[in-house]
Short mmCIF file of C-alpha atoms and ligand atoms in Angstrom, two decimals:
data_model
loop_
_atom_site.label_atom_id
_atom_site.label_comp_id
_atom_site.label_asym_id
_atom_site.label_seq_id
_atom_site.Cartn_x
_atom_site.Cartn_y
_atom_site.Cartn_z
CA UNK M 1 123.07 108.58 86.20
CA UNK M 2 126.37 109.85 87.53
CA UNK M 3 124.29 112.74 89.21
CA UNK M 4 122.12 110.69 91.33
CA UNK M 5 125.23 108.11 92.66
CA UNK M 6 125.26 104.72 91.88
CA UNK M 7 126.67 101.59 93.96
CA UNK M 8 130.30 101.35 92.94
CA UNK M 9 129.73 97.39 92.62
CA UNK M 10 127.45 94.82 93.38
CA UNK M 11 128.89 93.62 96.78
CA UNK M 12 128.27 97.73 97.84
CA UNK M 13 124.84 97.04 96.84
CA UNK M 14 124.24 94.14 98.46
CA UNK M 15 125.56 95.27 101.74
CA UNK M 16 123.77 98.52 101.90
CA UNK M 17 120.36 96.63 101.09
CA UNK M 18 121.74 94.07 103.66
CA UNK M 19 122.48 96.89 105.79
CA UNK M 20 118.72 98.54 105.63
CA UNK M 21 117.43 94.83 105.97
CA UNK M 22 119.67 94.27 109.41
CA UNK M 23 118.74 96.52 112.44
CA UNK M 24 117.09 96.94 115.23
CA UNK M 25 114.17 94.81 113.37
CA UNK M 26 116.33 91.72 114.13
CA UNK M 27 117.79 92.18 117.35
CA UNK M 28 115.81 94.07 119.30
CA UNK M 29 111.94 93.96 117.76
CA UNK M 30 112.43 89.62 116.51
CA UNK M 31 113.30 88.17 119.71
CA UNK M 32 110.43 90.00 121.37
CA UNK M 33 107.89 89.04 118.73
CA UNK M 34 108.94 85.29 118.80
CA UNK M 35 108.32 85.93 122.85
CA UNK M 36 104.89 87.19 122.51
CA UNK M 37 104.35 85.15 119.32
CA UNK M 38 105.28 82.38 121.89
CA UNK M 39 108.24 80.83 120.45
CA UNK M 40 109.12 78.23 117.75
CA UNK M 41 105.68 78.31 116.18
CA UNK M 42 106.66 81.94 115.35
CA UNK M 43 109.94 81.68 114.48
CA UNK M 44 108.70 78.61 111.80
CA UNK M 45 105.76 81.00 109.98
CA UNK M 46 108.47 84.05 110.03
CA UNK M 47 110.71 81.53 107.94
CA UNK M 48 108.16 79.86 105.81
CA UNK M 49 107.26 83.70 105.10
CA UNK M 50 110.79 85.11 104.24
CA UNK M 51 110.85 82.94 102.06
CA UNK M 52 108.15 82.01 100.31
CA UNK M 53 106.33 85.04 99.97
CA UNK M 54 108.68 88.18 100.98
CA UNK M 55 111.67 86.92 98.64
CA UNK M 56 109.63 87.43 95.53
CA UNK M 57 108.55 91.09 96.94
CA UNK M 58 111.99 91.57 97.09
CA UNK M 59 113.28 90.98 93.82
CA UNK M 60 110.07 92.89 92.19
CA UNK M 61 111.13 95.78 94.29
CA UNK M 62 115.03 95.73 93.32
CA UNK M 63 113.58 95.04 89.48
CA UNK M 64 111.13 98.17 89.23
CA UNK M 65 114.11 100.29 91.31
CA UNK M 66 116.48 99.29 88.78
CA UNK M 67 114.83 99.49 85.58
CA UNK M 68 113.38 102.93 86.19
CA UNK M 69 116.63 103.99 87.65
CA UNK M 70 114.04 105.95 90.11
CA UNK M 71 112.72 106.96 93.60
CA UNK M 72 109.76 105.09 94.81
CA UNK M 73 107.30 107.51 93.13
CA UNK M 74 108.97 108.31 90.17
CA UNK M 75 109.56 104.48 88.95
CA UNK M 76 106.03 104.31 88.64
CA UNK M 77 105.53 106.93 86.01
CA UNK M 78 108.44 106.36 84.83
CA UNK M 79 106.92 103.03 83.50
CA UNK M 80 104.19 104.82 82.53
CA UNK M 81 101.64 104.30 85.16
CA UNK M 82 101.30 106.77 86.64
CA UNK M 83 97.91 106.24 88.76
CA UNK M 84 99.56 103.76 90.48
CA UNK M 85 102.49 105.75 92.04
CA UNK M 86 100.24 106.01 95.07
CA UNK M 87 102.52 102.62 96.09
CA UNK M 88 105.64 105.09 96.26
CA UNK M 89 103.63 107.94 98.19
CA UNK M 90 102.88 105.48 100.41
CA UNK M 91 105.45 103.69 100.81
CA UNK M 92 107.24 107.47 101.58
CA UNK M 93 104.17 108.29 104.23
CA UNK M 94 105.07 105.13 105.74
CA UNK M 95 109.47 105.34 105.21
CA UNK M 96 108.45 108.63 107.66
CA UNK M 97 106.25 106.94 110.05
CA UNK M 98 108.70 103.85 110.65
CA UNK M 99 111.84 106.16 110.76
CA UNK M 100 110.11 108.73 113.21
CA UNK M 101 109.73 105.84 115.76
CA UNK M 102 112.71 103.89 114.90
CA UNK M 103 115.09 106.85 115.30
CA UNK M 104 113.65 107.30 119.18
CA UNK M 105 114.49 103.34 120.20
CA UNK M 106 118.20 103.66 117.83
CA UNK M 107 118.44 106.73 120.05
CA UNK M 108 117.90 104.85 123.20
CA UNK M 109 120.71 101.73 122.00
CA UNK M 110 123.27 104.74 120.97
CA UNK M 111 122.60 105.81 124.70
CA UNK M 112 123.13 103.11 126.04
CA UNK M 113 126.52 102.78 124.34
CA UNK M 114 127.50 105.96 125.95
CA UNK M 115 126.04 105.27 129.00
CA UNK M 116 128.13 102.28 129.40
CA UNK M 117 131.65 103.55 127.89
CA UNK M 118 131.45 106.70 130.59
CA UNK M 119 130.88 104.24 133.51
CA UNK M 120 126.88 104.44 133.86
CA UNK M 121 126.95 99.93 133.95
CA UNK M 122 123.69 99.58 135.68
CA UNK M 123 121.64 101.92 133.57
CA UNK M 124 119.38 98.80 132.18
CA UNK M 125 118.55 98.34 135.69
CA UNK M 126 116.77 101.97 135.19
CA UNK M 127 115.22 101.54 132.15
CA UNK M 128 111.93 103.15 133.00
CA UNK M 129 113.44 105.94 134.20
CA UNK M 130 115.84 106.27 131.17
CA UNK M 131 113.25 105.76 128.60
CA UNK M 132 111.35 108.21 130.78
CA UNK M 133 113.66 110.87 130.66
CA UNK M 134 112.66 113.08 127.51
CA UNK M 135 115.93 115.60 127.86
CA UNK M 136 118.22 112.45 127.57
CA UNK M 137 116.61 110.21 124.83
CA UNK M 138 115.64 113.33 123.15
CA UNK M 139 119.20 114.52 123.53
CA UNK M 140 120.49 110.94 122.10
CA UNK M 141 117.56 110.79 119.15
CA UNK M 142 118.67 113.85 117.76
CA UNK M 143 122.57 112.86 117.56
CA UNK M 144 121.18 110.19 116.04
CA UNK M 145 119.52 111.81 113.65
CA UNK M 146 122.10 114.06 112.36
CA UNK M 147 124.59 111.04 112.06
CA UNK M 148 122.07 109.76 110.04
CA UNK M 149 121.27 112.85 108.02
CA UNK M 150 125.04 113.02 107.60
CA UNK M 151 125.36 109.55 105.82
CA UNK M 152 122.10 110.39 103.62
CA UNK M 153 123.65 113.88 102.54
CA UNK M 154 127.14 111.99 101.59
CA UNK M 155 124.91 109.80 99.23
CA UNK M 156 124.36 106.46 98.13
CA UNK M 157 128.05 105.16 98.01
CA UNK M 158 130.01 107.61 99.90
CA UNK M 159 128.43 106.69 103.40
CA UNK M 160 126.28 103.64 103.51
CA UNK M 161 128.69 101.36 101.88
CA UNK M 162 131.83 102.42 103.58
CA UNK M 163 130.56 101.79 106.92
CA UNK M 164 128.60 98.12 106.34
CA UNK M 165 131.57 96.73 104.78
CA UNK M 166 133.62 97.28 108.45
CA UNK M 167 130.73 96.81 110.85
CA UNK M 168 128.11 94.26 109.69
CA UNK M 169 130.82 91.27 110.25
CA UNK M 170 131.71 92.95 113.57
CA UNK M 171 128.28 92.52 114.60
CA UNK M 172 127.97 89.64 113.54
CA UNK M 173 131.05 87.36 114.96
CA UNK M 174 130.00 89.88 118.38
CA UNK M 175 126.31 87.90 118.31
CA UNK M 176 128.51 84.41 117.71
CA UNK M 177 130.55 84.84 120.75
CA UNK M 178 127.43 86.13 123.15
CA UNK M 179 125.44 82.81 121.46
CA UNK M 180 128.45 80.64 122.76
CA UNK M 181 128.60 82.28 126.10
CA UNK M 182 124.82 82.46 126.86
CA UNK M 183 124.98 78.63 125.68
CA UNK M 184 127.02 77.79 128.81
CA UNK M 185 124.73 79.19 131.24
CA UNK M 186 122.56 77.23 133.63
CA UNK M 187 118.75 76.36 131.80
CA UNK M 188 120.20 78.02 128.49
CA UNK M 189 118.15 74.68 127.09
CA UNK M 190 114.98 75.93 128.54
CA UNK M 191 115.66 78.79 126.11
CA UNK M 192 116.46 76.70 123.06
CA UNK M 193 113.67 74.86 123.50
CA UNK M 194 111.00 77.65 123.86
CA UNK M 195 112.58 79.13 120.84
CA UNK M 196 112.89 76.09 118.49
CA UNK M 197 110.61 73.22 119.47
CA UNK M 198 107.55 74.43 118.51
CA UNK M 199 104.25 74.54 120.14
CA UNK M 200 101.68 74.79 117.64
CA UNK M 201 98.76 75.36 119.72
CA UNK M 202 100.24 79.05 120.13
CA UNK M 203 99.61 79.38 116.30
CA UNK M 204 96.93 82.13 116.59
CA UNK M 205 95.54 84.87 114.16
CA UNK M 206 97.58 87.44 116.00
CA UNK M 207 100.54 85.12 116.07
CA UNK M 208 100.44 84.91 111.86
CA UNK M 209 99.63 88.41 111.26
CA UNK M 210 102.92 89.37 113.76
CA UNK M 211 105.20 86.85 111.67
CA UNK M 212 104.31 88.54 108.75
CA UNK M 213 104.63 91.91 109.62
CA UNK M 214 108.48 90.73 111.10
CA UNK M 215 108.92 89.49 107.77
CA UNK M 216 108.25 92.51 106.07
CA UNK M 217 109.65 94.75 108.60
CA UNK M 218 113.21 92.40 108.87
CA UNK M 219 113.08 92.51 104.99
CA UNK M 220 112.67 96.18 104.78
CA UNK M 221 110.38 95.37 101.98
CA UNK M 222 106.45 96.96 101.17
CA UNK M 223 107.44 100.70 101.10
CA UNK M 224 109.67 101.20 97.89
CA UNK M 225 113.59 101.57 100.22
CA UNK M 226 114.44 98.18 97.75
CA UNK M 227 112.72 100.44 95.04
CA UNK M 228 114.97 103.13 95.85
CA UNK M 229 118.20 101.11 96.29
CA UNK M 230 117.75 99.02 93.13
CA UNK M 231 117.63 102.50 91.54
CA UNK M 232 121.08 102.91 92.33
CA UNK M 233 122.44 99.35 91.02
CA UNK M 234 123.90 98.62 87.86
CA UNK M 235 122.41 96.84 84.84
CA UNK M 236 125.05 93.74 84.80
CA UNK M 237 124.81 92.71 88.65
CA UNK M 238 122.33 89.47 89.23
CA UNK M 239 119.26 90.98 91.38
CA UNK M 240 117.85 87.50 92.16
CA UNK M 241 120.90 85.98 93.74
CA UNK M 242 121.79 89.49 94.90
CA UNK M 243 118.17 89.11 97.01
CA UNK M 244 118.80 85.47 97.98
CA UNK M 245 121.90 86.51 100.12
CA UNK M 246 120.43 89.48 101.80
CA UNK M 247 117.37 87.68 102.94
CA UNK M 248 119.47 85.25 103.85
CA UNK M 249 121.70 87.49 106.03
CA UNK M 250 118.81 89.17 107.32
CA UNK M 251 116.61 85.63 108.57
CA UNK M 252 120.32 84.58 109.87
CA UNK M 253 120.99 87.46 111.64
CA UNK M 254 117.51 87.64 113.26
CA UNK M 255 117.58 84.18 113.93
CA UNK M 256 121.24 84.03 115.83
CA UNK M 257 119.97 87.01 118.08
CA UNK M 258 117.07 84.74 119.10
CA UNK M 259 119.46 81.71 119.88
CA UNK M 260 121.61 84.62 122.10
CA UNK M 261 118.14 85.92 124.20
CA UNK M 262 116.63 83.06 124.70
CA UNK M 263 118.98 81.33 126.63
CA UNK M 264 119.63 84.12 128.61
CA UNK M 265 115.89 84.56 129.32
CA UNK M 266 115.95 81.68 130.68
CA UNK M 267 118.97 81.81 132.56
CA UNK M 268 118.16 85.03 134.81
CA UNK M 269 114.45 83.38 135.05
CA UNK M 270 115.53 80.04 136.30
CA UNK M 271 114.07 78.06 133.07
CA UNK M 272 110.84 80.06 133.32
CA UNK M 273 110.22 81.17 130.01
CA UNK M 274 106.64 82.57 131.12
CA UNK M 275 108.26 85.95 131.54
CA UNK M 276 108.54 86.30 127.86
CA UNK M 277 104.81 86.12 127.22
CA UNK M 278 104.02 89.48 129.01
CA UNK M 279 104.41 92.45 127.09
CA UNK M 280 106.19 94.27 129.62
CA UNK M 281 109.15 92.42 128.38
CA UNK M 282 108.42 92.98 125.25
CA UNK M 283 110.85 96.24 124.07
CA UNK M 284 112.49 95.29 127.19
CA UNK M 285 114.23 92.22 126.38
CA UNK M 286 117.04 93.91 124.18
CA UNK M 287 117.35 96.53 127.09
CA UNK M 288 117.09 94.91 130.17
CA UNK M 289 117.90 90.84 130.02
CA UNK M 290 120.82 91.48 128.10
CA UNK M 291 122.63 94.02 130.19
CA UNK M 292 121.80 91.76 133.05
CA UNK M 293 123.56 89.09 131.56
CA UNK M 294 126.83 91.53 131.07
CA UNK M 295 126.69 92.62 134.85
CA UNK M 296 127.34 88.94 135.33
CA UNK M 297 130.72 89.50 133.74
CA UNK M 298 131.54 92.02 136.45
CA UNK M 299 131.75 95.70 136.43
CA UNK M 300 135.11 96.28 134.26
CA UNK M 301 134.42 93.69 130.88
CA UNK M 302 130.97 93.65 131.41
CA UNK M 303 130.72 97.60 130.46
CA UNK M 304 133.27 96.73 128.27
CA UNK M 305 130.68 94.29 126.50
CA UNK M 306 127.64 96.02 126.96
CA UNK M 307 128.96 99.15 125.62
CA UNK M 308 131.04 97.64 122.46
CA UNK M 309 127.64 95.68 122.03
CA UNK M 310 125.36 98.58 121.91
CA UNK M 311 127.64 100.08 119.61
CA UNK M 312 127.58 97.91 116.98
CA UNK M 313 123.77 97.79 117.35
CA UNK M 314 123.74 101.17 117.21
CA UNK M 315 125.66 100.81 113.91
CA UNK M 316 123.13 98.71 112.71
CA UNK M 317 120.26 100.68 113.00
CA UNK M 318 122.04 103.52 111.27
CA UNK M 319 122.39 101.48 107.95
CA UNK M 320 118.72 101.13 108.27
CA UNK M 321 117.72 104.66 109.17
CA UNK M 322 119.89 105.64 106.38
CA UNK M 323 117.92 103.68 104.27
CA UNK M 324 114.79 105.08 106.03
CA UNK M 325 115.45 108.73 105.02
CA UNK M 326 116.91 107.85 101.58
CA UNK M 327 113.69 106.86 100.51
CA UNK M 328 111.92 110.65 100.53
CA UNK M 329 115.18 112.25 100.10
CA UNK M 330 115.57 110.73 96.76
CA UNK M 331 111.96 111.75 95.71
CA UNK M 332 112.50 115.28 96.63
CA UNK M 333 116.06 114.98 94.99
CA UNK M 334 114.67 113.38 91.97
CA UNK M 335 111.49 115.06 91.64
CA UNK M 336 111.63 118.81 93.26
CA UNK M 337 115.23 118.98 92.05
CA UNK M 338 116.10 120.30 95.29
CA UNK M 339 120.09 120.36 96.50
CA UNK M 340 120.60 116.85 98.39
CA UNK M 341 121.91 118.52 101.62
CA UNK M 342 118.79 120.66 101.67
CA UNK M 343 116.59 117.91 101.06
CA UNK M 344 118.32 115.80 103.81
CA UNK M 345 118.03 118.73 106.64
CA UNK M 346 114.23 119.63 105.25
CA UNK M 347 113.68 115.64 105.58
CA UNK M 348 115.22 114.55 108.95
CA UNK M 349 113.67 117.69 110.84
CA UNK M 350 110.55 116.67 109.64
CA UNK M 351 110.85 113.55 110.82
CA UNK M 352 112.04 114.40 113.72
CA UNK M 353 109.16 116.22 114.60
CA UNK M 354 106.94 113.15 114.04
CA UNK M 355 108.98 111.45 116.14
CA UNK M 356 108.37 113.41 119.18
CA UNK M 357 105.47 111.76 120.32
CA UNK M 358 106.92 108.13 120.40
CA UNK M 359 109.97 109.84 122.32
CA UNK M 360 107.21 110.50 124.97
CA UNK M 361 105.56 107.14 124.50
CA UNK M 362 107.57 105.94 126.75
CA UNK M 363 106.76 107.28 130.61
CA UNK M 364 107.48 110.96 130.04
CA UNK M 365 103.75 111.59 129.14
CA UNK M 366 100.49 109.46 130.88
CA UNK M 367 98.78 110.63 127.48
CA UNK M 368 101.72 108.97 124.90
CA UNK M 369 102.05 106.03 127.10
CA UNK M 370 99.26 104.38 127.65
CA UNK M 371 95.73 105.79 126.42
CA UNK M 372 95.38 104.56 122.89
CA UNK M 373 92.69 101.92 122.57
CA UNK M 374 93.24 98.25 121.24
CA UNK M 375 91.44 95.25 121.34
CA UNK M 376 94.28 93.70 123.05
CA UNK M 377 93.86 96.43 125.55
CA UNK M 378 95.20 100.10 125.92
CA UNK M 379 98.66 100.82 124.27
CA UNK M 380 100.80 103.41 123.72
CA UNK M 381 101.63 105.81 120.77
CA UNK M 382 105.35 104.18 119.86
CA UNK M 383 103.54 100.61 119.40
CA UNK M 384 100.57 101.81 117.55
CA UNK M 385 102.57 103.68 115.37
CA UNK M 386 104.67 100.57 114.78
CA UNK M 387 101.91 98.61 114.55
CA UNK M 388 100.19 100.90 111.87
CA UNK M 389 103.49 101.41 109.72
CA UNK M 390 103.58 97.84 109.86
CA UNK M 391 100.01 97.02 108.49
CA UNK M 392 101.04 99.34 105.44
CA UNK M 393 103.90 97.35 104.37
CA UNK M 394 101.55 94.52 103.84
CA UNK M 395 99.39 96.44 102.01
CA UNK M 396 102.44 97.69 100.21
CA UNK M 397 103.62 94.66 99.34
CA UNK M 398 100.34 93.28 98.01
CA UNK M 399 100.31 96.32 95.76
CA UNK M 400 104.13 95.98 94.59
CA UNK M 401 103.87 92.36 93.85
CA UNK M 402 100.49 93.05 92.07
CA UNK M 403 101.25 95.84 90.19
CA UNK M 404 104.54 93.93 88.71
CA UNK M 405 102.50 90.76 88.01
CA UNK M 406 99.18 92.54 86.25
CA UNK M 407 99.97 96.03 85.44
CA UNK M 408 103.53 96.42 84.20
CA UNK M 409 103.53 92.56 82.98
CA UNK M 410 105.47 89.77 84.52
CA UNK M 411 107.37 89.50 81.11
CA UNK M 412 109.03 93.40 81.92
CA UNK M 413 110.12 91.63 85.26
CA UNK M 414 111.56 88.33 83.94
CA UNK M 415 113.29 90.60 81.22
CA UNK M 416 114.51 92.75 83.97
CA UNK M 417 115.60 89.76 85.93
CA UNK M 418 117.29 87.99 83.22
CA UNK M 419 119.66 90.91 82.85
CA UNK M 420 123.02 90.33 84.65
CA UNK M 421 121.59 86.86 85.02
CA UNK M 422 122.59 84.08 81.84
CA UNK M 423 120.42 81.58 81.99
CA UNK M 424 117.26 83.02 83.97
CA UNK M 425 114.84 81.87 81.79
CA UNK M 426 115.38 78.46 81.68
CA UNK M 427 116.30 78.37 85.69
CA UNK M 428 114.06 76.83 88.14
CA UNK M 429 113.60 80.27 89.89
CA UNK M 430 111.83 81.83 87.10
CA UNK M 431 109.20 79.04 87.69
CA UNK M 432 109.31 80.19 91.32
CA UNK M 433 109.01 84.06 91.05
CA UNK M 434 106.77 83.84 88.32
CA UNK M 435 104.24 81.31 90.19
CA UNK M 436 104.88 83.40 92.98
CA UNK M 437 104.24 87.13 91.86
CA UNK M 438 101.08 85.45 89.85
CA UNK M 439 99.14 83.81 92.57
CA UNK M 440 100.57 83.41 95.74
CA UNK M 441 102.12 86.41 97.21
CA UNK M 442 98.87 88.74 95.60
CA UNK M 443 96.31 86.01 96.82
CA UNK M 444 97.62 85.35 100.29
CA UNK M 445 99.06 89.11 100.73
CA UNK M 446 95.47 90.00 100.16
CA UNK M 447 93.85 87.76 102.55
CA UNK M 448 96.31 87.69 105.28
CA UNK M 449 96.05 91.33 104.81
CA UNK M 450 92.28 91.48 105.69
CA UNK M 451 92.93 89.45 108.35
CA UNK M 452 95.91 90.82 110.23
CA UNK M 453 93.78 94.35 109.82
CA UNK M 454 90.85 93.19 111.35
CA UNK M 455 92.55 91.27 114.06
CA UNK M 456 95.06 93.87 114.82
CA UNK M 457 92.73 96.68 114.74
CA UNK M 458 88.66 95.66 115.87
CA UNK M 459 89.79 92.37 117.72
CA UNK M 460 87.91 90.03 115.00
CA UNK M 461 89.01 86.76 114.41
CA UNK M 462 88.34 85.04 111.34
CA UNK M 463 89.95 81.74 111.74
N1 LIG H 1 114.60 96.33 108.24
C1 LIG H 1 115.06 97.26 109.21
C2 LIG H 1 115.23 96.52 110.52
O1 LIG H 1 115.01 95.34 110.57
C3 LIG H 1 114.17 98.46 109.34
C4 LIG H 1 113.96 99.12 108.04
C5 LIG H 1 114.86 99.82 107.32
C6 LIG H 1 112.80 99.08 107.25
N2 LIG H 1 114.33 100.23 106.14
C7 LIG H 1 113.07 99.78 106.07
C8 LIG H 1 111.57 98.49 107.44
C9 LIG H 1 112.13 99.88 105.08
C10 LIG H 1 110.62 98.59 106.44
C11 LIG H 1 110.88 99.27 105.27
O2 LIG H 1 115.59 97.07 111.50
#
């Protein structure tokens, strides 16, 4: 046990898996979703999901980790199944895929950091071109990938719990004083209102299917990093309230950067919260209406702001990347025996290499940025490949929750849960998890999957 690394205590554990669940998925991808999603209808079915159907996912996940004290692969036949470790591989395929596009858009917030601290203020008002310019953001992705690489190598508690224990509150009390400042602005309620009163004629197909992918994706749940980090936790900490707190950090987190953008949406849109709707401000709103709203502060605290902002952003992405590449670094730890630093150079250039596409997804190549087919018209390669890793974590999930329930036995999991945990089995939430892992997450996982697949993919609507 010693050998792999362990969490030195539960509160490490919690904010590393806190720290995966917290990144760029809640500040930068959930305020654009609820946009397109078209506001408070979204943000309601993202909730209703967290909670009712990704929590349970969750605490399977950090159950199977932790009783098989094993990678994503390896827990499954390590319980003795081993036909169905095809979760873990792909839940690894798709820890690569999500990374190799996620590293390109962290490398883009890290540049913007030191864009701003060297004096560059008005680079959001050249986003195109940035995002455009492949010997920059390439330049950026890969010091981003090394610092992650670095944190990987240093294992489980050496480098991811050090660094969420300092900069998670920092982000957060920095999101508290932006959501009291953009709450002073002219037609800030415009914003509120878009994002909480909801509309629920905007409740479509595509809207459900893109609040439960958000789910999933916030939750960092589907592909076995929960797997992997329950792996690392020890037999007398409390997974279920351990879960409770980091969904809850993660749906409060997400939902606090939605009551910062909105506001300002509206604000440099003169209560026109149309603007939100197109998908050109989609990736954009993180990058672009936010800096805006810092030039207001004038040139010396507003790159003061914008660049202290982006770098606790950046920080947050980097708990999550680390969690990223954990996942197939521990397999090839655990199961090719290979030296950790090898496996985390092997790893990231790999992924690195995957990622080069979605670097040039964004204007540096006509073919990356625009000529991949959709039924919501032509896309390019960063959002399919989002889109796709996405889909799989549903799948994922299904198969997690499913496996748990039918194959392994819901009594393993209750016995699991009930350690570190006096009085689980007479508690109301073994009611919940265990109605929940029985029939509803595997029966509406299943359908919704069908149906997000189809919509997503061949533009058929079943509702
Ligand atoms: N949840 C992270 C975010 O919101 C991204 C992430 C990290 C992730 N690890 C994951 C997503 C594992 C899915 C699976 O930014």
């Amino acid at each position: 046990m010693a050998a792999r690394g362990a969490f030195s205590n539960r509160l490490g554990f919690i904010l590393a898996a806190a720290g995966s669940a917290v990144g760029l998925g809640n500040i930068w991808k959930f305020p654009f979703e609820v946009g397109l999603g078209g506001g408070a209808a979204f943000v309601g079915m993202y909730l209703l999901f967290c909670f009712l159907l990704c929590f349970p996912v969750m605490v399977t996940e950090v159950a199977i980790g932790r009783k098989t004290q094993k990678n994503a692969i390896g827990a499954f036949n390590s319980l003795g199944f081993k036909k169905w470790n095809f979760i873990g591989k792909l839940g690894i395929f798709c820890g690569i895929l999500i990374l190799s596009f996620y590293n390109v858009i962290a490398g883009w917030a890290f540049g913007y950091f030191f864009e701003m601290a060297v004096g560059n203020f008005s680079i959001s008002q050249n986003f195109g071109v940035y995002t455009s310019n492949v010997l920059k953001v390439g330049a950026y992705a890969v010091v981003f990938m090394l610092f992650t690489a670095f944190f990987v190598s240093k294992g489980v508690s050496g480098g991811i719990e050090r660094l969420a224990k300092i900069l998670m509150p920092s982000l957060i009390f920095m999101i508290f004083c932006l959501v009291g400042y953009a709450l002073t602005l002219p037609n800030a309620f415009e914003g509120i209102k878009f994002y909480l009163v909801p509309d629920l004629s905007e409740i479509t197909m595509s809207t459900v299917g893109g609040a439960l992918r958000q789910a999933f994706f916030s939750l960092s749940l589907g592909m076995g990093a929960l797997i992997t980090y329950g792996s690392y936790l020890s037999k007398s900490d409390n997974i279920v309230s351990s879960a409770a707190f980091i969904t809850l950090a993660d749906v409060g987190i997400a939902f606090i950067a939605g009551l910062m953008i909105f506001p300002l949406v509206a604000f440099n849109n003169g209560g026109d919260m149309s603007l939100v709707q197109s998908s050109q401000a989609g990736p954009a709103l993180i990058f672009v209406t936010l800096p805006g709203v810092f030039e207001t502060l004038g040139a010396g605290l507003g790159a003061f702001v914008g660049a202290f902002f982006f770098l606790l952003l950046s920080f947050a992405a980097l708990t999550s990347t680390v969690s990223l590449l954990e996942v197939p670094v521990s397999y090839v730890v655990d199961e090719w025996k290979l030296d950790r630093k090898v496996a985390v150079g092997a790893v990231a250039l790999l992924i690195f290499i995957i990622g080069l596409p979605s670097m040039l997804a964004n204007g540096a190549s006509g073919f990356f940025s625009g000529s991949f087919t959709m039924p919501g018209g032509s896309t390019d390669f960063l959002s399919l490949a989002a889109l796709s890793a996405d889909t799989l974590l549903l799948f994922g999930g299904f198969f997690i929750v499913t496996f748990a329930a039918y194959v392994w036995k819901k009594e393993n999991l209750h016995e699991e849960l009930a350690e570190g945990f006096d009085g689980y089995h007479a508690s109301f939430v073994k009611t919940f998890i265990d109605f929940a892992i029985s029939y509803v997450c595997p029966v509406l996982l299943a359908i919704l999957f069908v149906l997000v697949f189809l919509n997503n993919f061949f533009g058929i609507n079943l509702l």
